[in-house]
Amino acid sequence: MRDRQLRIAVADDAVLLREGLVGLLERFGHTVVASVGDPDALLAAVDADTLDIVVTDVRMPPTFTDEGMRAALALRRAWPDLPVLVLSQYVEQTSAADLLDSGGGVGIGYLLKDRIGDIAQFVDAVVRVADGGTAIDPEVVRSLVSQTQQPIHRLTSREREVLALMAEGRSNASIATTLVITEAAVAKHIASILTKLDLPPATDGNRRVLAVLAYLRDTDPP
């Protein structure tokens, strides 16, 4: 966990969840400068010059469909460098692709609430996105993958597992620990993935993730 203190805006219409999120982030030493329950309040509260990251729900008033996501995309259009982490109970495929396209794909997260099982890892994901990295739930990746019949079918089941963990922004060491394999094996899998998806090799971890996500969102549905 990095030591620097983040200034965060939080948006969620569920009061208990929102306040719990605020308390959690503050317990880890961060400052929540805005805590709101609807997209209009979020847009009004955001000052990109004083914020490090926005954490927002997708479904908020008045229609409880995609207001939070639309607010997130509006913020990214206004301030492409403003990191945004979206929390949702669902994978909104079109919106997810739009989010990944925004701001050059830098400083983006899309996590599913029900799949967050470790508080420290979640807060670390917030920090990682604030630092310009990515934190994409594997289920979001699987949803995007399911929309294409492009070379993704060339991947083995193990390579798909590695791809999903790559999308979370995991390091090779973390992937190795999760899958109980060596780092050398992880490196070989990643090289194979990039080759099979016709992607150039990249030594920078974030560029590697962005390259994979770029492939996924640029493929046409069958």
mmCIF file of C-alpha atoms in Angstrom:
data_model
loop_
_atom_site.group_PDB
_atom_site.id
_atom_site.type_symbol
_atom_site.label_atom_id
_atom_site.label_comp_id
_atom_site.label_asym_id
_atom_site.label_seq_id
_atom_site.Cartn_x
_atom_site.Cartn_y
_atom_site.Cartn_z
ATOM 1 C CA MET A 1 0.000 0.000 0.000
ATOM 2 C CA ARG A 2 1.421 3.368 -0.967
ATOM 3 C CA ASP A 3 1.788 5.943 1.791
ATOM 4 C CA ARG A 4 0.486 9.023 0.021
ATOM 5 C CA GLN A 5 -2.907 10.371 1.058
ATOM 6 C CA LEU A 6 -5.534 10.580 -1.667
ATOM 7 C CA ARG A 7 -8.301 13.146 -2.024
ATOM 8 C CA ILE A 8 -11.387 11.224 -3.138
ATOM 9 C CA ALA A 9 -14.951 11.937 -4.274
ATOM 10 C CA VAL A 10 -17.441 9.134 -3.542
ATOM 11 C CA ALA A 11 -20.864 8.775 -5.178
ATOM 12 C CA ASP A 12 -23.446 6.114 -4.277
ATOM 13 C CA ASP A 13 -27.179 6.476 -3.649
ATOM 14 C CA ALA A 14 -27.165 3.795 -0.919
ATOM 15 C CA VAL A 15 -26.439 5.767 2.252
ATOM 16 C CA LEU A 16 -25.097 2.868 4.309
ATOM 17 C CA LEU A 17 -22.815 1.670 1.525
ATOM 18 C CA ARG A 18 -21.618 5.200 0.775
ATOM 19 C CA GLU A 19 -20.857 6.006 4.397
ATOM 20 C CA GLY A 20 -19.213 2.631 4.863
ATOM 21 C CA LEU A 21 -17.005 3.320 1.859
ATOM 22 C CA VAL A 22 -16.115 6.752 3.205
ATOM 23 C CA GLY A 23 -15.201 5.301 6.594
ATOM 24 C CA LEU A 24 -13.136 2.559 4.992
ATOM 25 C CA LEU A 25 -11.121 4.930 2.813
ATOM 26 C CA GLU A 26 -10.524 7.307 5.703
ATOM 27 C CA ARG A 27 -9.406 4.421 7.912
ATOM 28 C CA PHE A 28 -6.624 3.829 5.402
ATOM 29 C CA GLY A 29 -5.530 7.457 5.680
ATOM 30 C CA HIS A 30 -7.292 8.968 2.668
ATOM 31 C CA THR A 31 -9.528 12.051 2.626
ATOM 32 C CA VAL A 32 -13.045 11.961 1.162
ATOM 33 C CA VAL A 33 -13.661 15.541 0.035
ATOM 34 C CA ALA A 34 -17.138 14.839 -1.408
ATOM 35 C CA SER A 35 -19.714 12.188 -0.532
ATOM 36 C CA VAL A 36 -22.875 12.395 -2.670
ATOM 37 C CA GLY A 37 -25.879 10.308 -3.646
ATOM 38 C CA ASP A 38 -26.693 11.310 -7.221
ATOM 39 C CA PRO A 39 -24.837 12.103 -10.450
ATOM 40 C CA ASP A 40 -25.735 15.800 -10.546
ATOM 41 C CA ALA A 41 -24.262 16.280 -7.080
ATOM 42 C CA LEU A 42 -21.156 14.389 -8.183
ATOM 43 C CA LEU A 43 -20.647 16.574 -11.246
ATOM 44 C CA ALA A 44 -21.141 19.690 -9.141
ATOM 45 C CA ALA A 45 -18.726 18.516 -6.464
ATOM 46 C CA VAL A 46 -15.819 17.524 -8.675
ATOM 47 C CA ASP A 47 -12.865 19.852 -9.022
ATOM 48 C CA ALA A 48 -10.216 17.932 -10.925
ATOM 49 C CA ASP A 49 -7.483 20.230 -9.636
ATOM 50 C CA THR A 50 -8.078 19.121 -6.036
ATOM 51 C CA LEU A 51 -9.078 15.477 -6.574
ATOM 52 C CA ASP A 52 -6.955 12.380 -7.009
ATOM 53 C CA ILE A 53 -9.788 9.992 -7.934
ATOM 54 C CA VAL A 54 -13.566 9.599 -8.244
ATOM 55 C CA VAL A 55 -15.223 6.421 -6.958
ATOM 56 C CA THR A 56 -18.786 6.071 -8.229
ATOM 57 C CA ASP A 57 -21.667 3.645 -8.440
ATOM 58 C CA VAL A 58 -23.283 3.001 -11.835
ATOM 59 C CA ARG A 59 -27.005 2.927 -11.055
ATOM 60 C CA MET A 60 -28.226 6.045 -9.275
ATOM 61 C CA PRO A 61 -31.289 8.342 -9.284
ATOM 62 C CA PRO A 62 -33.470 9.239 -10.986
ATOM 63 C CA THR A 63 -33.878 6.133 -13.186
ATOM 64 C CA PHE A 64 -31.349 3.810 -11.505
ATOM 65 C CA THR A 65 -29.963 2.654 -14.847
ATOM 66 C CA ASP A 66 -26.587 4.110 -15.828
ATOM 67 C CA GLU A 67 -26.573 7.643 -14.414
ATOM 68 C CA GLY A 68 -23.375 7.097 -12.468
ATOM 69 C CA MET A 69 -21.569 5.728 -15.485
ATOM 70 C CA ARG A 70 -22.723 8.615 -17.659
ATOM 71 C CA ALA A 71 -21.457 11.025 -15.007
ATOM 72 C CA ALA A 72 -18.118 9.185 -14.956
ATOM 73 C CA LEU A 73 -17.823 9.437 -18.731
ATOM 74 C CA ALA A 74 -18.724 13.142 -18.613
ATOM 75 C CA LEU A 75 -15.971 13.709 -16.068
ATOM 76 C CA ARG A 76 -13.471 11.869 -18.243
ATOM 77 C CA ARG A 77 -14.441 13.969 -21.244
ATOM 78 C CA ALA A 78 -13.973 17.149 -19.214
ATOM 79 C CA TRP A 79 -10.789 15.975 -17.481
ATOM 80 C CA PRO A 80 -9.244 13.016 -19.366
ATOM 81 C CA ASP A 81 -6.533 12.676 -16.730
ATOM 82 C CA LEU A 82 -8.968 12.386 -13.812
ATOM 83 C CA PRO A 83 -8.817 8.792 -12.493
ATOM 84 C CA VAL A 84 -12.212 7.095 -12.111
ATOM 85 C CA LEU A 85 -13.083 3.845 -10.364
ATOM 86 C CA VAL A 86 -16.579 2.531 -11.087
ATOM 87 C CA LEU A 87 -18.295 0.169 -8.653
ATOM 88 C CA SER A 88 -21.279 -1.822 -9.861
ATOM 89 C CA GLN A 89 -23.342 -4.921 -9.212
ATOM 90 C CA TYR A 90 -23.525 -5.587 -12.944
ATOM 91 C CA VAL A 91 -21.363 -5.558 -16.054
ATOM 92 C CA GLU A 92 -22.658 -2.869 -18.370
ATOM 93 C CA GLN A 93 -20.939 -4.044 -21.560
ATOM 94 C CA THR A 94 -21.329 -0.952 -23.730
ATOM 95 C CA SER A 95 -20.587 1.402 -20.859
ATOM 96 C CA ALA A 96 -17.575 -0.659 -19.825
ATOM 97 C CA ALA A 97 -16.135 -0.375 -23.321
ATOM 98 C CA ASP A 98 -16.777 3.386 -23.359
ATOM 99 C CA LEU A 99 -15.104 3.758 -19.983
ATOM 100 C CA LEU A 100 -12.036 1.826 -21.112
ATOM 101 C CA ASP A 101 -11.819 4.083 -24.175
ATOM 102 C CA SER A 102 -11.941 7.285 -22.132
ATOM 103 C CA GLY A 103 -8.812 9.255 -21.369
ATOM 104 C CA GLY A 104 -6.660 6.856 -23.331
ATOM 105 C CA GLY A 105 -7.536 4.078 -20.890
ATOM 106 C CA VAL A 106 -5.272 5.492 -18.163
ATOM 107 C CA GLY A 107 -6.446 5.692 -14.543
ATOM 108 C CA ILE A 108 -9.504 3.467 -14.959
ATOM 109 C CA GLY A 109 -11.173 0.885 -12.736
ATOM 110 C CA TYR A 110 -14.336 -1.204 -13.031
ATOM 111 C CA LEU A 111 -15.009 -3.465 -10.060
ATOM 112 C CA LEU A 112 -18.065 -5.520 -9.144
ATOM 113 C CA LYS A 113 -19.268 -4.887 -5.595
ATOM 114 C CA ASP A 114 -20.246 -8.461 -4.793
ATOM 115 C CA ARG A 115 -16.835 -9.780 -5.857
ATOM 116 C CA ILE A 116 -14.748 -7.537 -3.604
ATOM 117 C CA GLY A 117 -13.577 -9.922 -0.919
ATOM 118 C CA ASP A 118 -10.515 -8.207 0.536
ATOM 119 C CA ILE A 119 -10.621 -4.672 1.913
ATOM 120 C CA ALA A 120 -6.891 -4.029 1.669
ATOM 121 C CA GLN A 121 -6.819 -5.199 -1.950
ATOM 122 C CA PHE A 122 -9.746 -2.918 -2.760
ATOM 123 C CA VAL A 123 -8.051 0.125 -1.238
ATOM 124 C CA ASP A 124 -4.860 -0.818 -3.068
ATOM 125 C CA ALA A 125 -6.889 -0.894 -6.305
ATOM 126 C CA VAL A 126 -8.142 2.635 -5.535
ATOM 127 C CA VAL A 127 -4.557 3.819 -5.098
ATOM 128 C CA ARG A 128 -3.409 1.999 -8.232
ATOM 129 C CA VAL A 129 -6.095 3.658 -10.364
ATOM 130 C CA ALA A 130 -5.329 7.048 -8.796
ATOM 131 C CA ASP A 131 -1.713 6.524 -9.873
ATOM 132 C CA GLY A 132 -2.795 6.004 -13.493
ATOM 133 C CA GLY A 133 -3.091 2.224 -13.409
ATOM 134 C CA THR A 134 -6.020 -0.106 -14.017
ATOM 135 C CA ALA A 135 -8.247 -2.315 -11.885
ATOM 136 C CA ILE A 136 -10.695 -4.291 -14.023
ATOM 137 C CA ASP A 137 -12.729 -7.132 -12.556
ATOM 138 C CA PRO A 138 -12.144 -10.408 -14.434
ATOM 139 C CA GLU A 139 -15.903 -10.738 -14.934
ATOM 140 C CA VAL A 140 -15.863 -7.501 -16.926
ATOM 141 C CA VAL A 141 -13.115 -8.952 -19.104
ATOM 142 C CA ARG A 142 -15.057 -12.196 -19.567
ATOM 143 C CA SER A 143 -18.118 -10.212 -20.589
ATOM 144 C CA LEU A 144 -16.148 -8.323 -23.223
ATOM 145 C CA VAL A 145 -14.493 -11.525 -24.400
ATOM 146 C CA SER A 146 -17.892 -13.186 -24.831
ATOM 147 C CA GLN A 147 -18.805 -10.557 -27.421
ATOM 148 C CA THR A 148 -16.129 -11.579 -29.871
ATOM 149 C CA GLN A 149 -15.048 -14.541 -31.950
ATOM 150 C CA GLN A 150 -11.741 -12.937 -32.795
ATOM 151 C CA PRO A 151 -8.370 -14.573 -31.891
ATOM 152 C CA ILE A 152 -9.354 -14.761 -28.216
ATOM 153 C CA HIS A 153 -10.469 -18.334 -28.953
ATOM 154 C CA ARG A 154 -6.818 -19.199 -29.539
ATOM 155 C CA LEU A 155 -6.077 -18.852 -25.829
ATOM 156 C CA THR A 156 -5.896 -21.874 -23.559
ATOM 157 C CA SER A 157 -7.939 -21.956 -20.351
ATOM 158 C CA ARG A 158 -4.809 -21.124 -18.341
ATOM 159 C CA GLU A 159 -4.010 -18.181 -20.623
ATOM 160 C CA ARG A 160 -7.535 -16.863 -20.128
ATOM 161 C CA GLU A 161 -6.990 -17.024 -16.373
ATOM 162 C CA VAL A 162 -3.758 -15.078 -16.747
ATOM 163 C CA LEU A 163 -5.497 -12.558 -19.025
ATOM 164 C CA ALA A 164 -8.203 -11.970 -16.419
ATOM 165 C CA LEU A 165 -5.615 -11.340 -13.700
ATOM 166 C CA MET A 166 -3.630 -9.066 -16.013
ATOM 167 C CA ALA A 167 -6.767 -6.967 -16.454
ATOM 168 C CA GLU A 168 -6.952 -6.528 -12.692
ATOM 169 C CA GLY A 169 -3.586 -4.823 -12.896
ATOM 170 C CA ARG A 170 -1.817 -7.704 -11.133
ATOM 171 C CA SER A 171 1.950 -8.041 -11.275
ATOM 172 C CA ASN A 172 3.578 -11.222 -12.540
ATOM 173 C CA ALA A 173 4.401 -12.155 -8.955
ATOM 174 C CA SER A 174 0.792 -11.715 -7.857
ATOM 175 C CA ILE A 175 -0.485 -13.756 -10.805
ATOM 176 C CA ALA A 176 1.999 -16.511 -9.971
ATOM 177 C CA THR A 177 0.852 -16.604 -6.346
ATOM 178 C CA THR A 178 -2.834 -16.680 -7.277
ATOM 179 C CA LEU A 179 -2.457 -19.469 -9.837
ATOM 180 C CA VAL A 180 0.223 -21.330 -7.827
ATOM 181 C CA ILE A 181 2.726 -21.311 -10.681
ATOM 182 C CA THR A 182 6.178 -19.796 -11.140
ATOM 183 C CA GLU A 183 6.823 -16.257 -12.336
ATOM 184 C CA ALA A 184 8.695 -17.751 -15.272
ATOM 185 C CA ALA A 185 5.550 -19.649 -16.240
ATOM 186 C CA VAL A 186 3.515 -16.452 -15.968
ATOM 187 C CA ALA A 187 5.958 -14.635 -18.248
ATOM 188 C CA LYS A 188 5.672 -17.423 -20.815
ATOM 189 C CA HIS A 189 1.873 -17.324 -20.681
ATOM 190 C CA ILE A 190 1.843 -13.550 -21.153
ATOM 191 C CA ALA A 191 4.215 -13.766 -24.102
ATOM 192 C CA SER A 192 1.963 -16.413 -25.636
ATOM 193 C CA ILE A 193 -1.154 -14.281 -25.040
ATOM 194 C CA LEU A 194 0.370 -11.237 -26.718
ATOM 195 C CA THR A 195 1.507 -13.369 -29.652
ATOM 196 C CA LYS A 196 -1.860 -15.092 -30.119
ATOM 197 C CA LEU A 197 -3.723 -11.764 -29.926
ATOM 198 C CA ASP A 198 -1.310 -10.190 -32.419
ATOM 199 C CA LEU A 199 -0.224 -7.604 -29.852
ATOM 200 C CA PRO A 200 3.289 -6.155 -29.578
ATOM 201 C CA PRO A 201 5.321 -7.058 -26.488
ATOM 202 C CA ALA A 202 5.502 -4.425 -23.747
ATOM 203 C CA THR A 203 7.696 -4.285 -20.678
ATOM 204 C CA ASP A 204 5.566 -1.705 -18.862
ATOM 205 C CA GLY A 205 2.814 -3.433 -16.869
ATOM 206 C CA ASN A 206 0.166 -0.805 -17.427
ATOM 207 C CA ARG A 207 0.763 -0.641 -21.177
ATOM 208 C CA ARG A 208 0.495 -4.422 -21.230
ATOM 209 C CA VAL A 209 -2.941 -4.304 -19.604
ATOM 210 C CA LEU A 210 -4.077 -1.482 -21.858
ATOM 211 C CA ALA A 211 -2.948 -3.398 -24.928
ATOM 212 C CA VAL A 212 -5.084 -6.390 -23.965
ATOM 213 C CA LEU A 213 -8.091 -4.227 -23.131
ATOM 214 C CA ALA A 214 -7.640 -2.289 -26.373
ATOM 215 C CA TYR A 215 -7.815 -5.578 -28.238
ATOM 216 C CA LEU A 216 -10.980 -6.598 -26.406
ATOM 217 C CA ARG A 217 -12.850 -3.354 -26.973
ATOM 218 C CA ASP A 218 -11.746 -2.938 -30.580
ATOM 219 C CA THR A 219 -13.090 -6.304 -31.726
ATOM 220 C CA ASP A 220 -16.512 -6.436 -33.346
ATOM 221 C CA PRO A 221 -19.305 -8.565 -31.876
ATOM 222 C CA PRO A 222 -20.287 -11.635 -33.918
#
